[in-house]
PDB file of C-alpha atoms in Angstrom:
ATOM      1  CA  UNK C   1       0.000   0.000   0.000  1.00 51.00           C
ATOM      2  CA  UNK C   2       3.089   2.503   1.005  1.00 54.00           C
ATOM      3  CA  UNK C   3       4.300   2.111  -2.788  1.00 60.00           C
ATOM      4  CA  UNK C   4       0.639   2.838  -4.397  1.00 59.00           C
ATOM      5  CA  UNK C   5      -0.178   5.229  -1.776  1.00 59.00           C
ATOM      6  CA  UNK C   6       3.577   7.172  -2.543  1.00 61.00           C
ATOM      7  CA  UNK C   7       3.078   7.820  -6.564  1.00 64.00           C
ATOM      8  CA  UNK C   8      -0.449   9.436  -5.453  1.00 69.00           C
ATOM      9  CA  UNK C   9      -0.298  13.483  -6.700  1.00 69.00           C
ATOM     10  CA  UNK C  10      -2.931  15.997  -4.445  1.00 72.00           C
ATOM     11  CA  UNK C  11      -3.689  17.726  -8.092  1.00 76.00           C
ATOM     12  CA  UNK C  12      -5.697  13.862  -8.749  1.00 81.00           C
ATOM     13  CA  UNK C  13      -7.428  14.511  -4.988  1.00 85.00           C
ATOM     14  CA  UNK C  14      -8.461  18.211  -5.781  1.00 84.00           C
ATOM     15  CA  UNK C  15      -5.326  19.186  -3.829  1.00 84.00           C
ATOM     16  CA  UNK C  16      -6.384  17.731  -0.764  1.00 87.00           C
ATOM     17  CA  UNK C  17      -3.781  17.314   2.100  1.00 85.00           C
ATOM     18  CA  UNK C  18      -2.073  13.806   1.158  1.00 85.00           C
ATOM     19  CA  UNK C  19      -1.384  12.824   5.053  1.00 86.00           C
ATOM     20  CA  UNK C  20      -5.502  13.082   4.878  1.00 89.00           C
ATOM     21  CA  UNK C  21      -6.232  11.209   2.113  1.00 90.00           C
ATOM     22  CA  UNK C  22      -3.782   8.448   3.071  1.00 87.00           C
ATOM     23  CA  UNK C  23      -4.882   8.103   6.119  1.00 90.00           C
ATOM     24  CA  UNK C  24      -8.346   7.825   5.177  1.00 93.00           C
ATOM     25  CA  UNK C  25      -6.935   4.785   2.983  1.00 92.00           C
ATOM     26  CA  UNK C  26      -5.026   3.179   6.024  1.00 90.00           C
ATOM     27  CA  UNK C  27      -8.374   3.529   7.727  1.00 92.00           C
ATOM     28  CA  UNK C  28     -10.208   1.712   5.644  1.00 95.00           C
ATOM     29  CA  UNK C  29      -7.206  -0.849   4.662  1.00 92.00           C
ATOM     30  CA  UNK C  30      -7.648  -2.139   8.209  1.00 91.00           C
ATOM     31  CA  UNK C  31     -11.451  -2.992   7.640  1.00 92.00           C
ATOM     32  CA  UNK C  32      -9.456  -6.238   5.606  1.00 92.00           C
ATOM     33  CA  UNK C  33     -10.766  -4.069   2.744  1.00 92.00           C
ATOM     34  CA  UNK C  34      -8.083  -5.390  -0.310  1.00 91.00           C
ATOM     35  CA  UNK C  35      -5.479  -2.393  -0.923  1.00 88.00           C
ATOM     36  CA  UNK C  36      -6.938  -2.856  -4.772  1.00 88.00           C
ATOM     37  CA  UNK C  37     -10.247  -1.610  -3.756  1.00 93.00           C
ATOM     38  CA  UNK C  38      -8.874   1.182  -1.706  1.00 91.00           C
ATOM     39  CA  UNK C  39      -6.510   2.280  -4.502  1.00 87.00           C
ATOM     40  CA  UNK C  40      -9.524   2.138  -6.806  1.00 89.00           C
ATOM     41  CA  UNK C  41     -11.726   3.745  -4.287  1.00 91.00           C
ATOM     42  CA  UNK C  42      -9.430   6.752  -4.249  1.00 88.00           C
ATOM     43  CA  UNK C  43      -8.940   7.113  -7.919  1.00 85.00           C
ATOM     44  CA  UNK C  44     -12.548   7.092  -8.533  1.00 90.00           C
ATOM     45  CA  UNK C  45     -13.926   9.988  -5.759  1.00 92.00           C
ATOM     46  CA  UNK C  46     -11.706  10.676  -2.982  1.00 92.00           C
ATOM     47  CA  UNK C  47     -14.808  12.298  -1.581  1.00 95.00           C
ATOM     48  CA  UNK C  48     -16.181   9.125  -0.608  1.00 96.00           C
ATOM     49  CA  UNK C  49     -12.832   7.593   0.088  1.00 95.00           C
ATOM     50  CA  UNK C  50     -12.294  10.531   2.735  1.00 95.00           C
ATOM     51  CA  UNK C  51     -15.867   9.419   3.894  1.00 96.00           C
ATOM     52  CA  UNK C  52     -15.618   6.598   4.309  1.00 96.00           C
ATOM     53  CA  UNK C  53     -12.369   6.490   6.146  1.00 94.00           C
ATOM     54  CA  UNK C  54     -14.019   8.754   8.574  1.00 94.00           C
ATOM     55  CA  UNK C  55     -12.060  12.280   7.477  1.00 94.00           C
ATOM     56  CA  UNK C  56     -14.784  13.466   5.125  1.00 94.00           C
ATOM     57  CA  UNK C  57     -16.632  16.110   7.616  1.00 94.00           C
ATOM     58  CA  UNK C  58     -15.342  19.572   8.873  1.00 94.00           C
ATOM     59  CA  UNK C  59     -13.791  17.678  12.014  1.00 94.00           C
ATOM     60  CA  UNK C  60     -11.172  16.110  10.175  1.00 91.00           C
ATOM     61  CA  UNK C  61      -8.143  17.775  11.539  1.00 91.00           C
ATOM     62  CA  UNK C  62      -9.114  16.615  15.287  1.00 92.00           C
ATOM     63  CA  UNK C  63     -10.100  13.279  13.575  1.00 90.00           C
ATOM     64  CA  UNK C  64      -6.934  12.889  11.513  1.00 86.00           C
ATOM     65  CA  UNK C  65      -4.850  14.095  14.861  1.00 88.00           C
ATOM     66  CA  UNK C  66      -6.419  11.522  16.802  1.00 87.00           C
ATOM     67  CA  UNK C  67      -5.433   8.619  14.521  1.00 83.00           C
ATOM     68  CA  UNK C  68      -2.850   9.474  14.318  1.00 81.00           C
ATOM     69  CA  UNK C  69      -1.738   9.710  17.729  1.00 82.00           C
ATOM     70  CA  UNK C  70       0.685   6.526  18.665  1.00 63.00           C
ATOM     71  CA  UNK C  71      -0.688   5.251  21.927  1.00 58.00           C
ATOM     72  CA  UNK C  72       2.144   4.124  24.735  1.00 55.00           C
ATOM     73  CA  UNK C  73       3.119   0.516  24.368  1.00 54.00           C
ATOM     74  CA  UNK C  74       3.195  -1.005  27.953  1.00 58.00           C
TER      75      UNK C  74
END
């Protein structure tokens, strides 16, 4: 996913803030959704892929803040 995710331009996301849209991918990618269909997701409407990986409302820079927030390992 890294290498697909790395060759993505903003200009194809409407120059949306990559760290956003890729996180929205990881997001989903952990759902076991195939890295295919979240590739192909993206490509086709990264409105829906920023939906559906939870970063499509006016919240998303507290959303995208809190994932990505690494949590203390015991």
């Amino acid at each position: 996913m890294i290498t697909e995710a790395s060759s993505l331009d903003e200009a194809i996301f409407g120059g949306q803030d990559l760290e956003r849209i890729t996180t929205a991918m990881v997001v989903i990618a952990e759902r076991d959704v195939s890295i295919d269909k979240v590739i192909a997701l993206a490509m086709a409407d990264w409105r829906d892929l920023l939906m559906a990986g939870g970063l499509g409302t006016s919240d998303w820079p507290t959303r995208l803040a809190d994932l990505l927030v690494s949590e203390p390992q015991p």
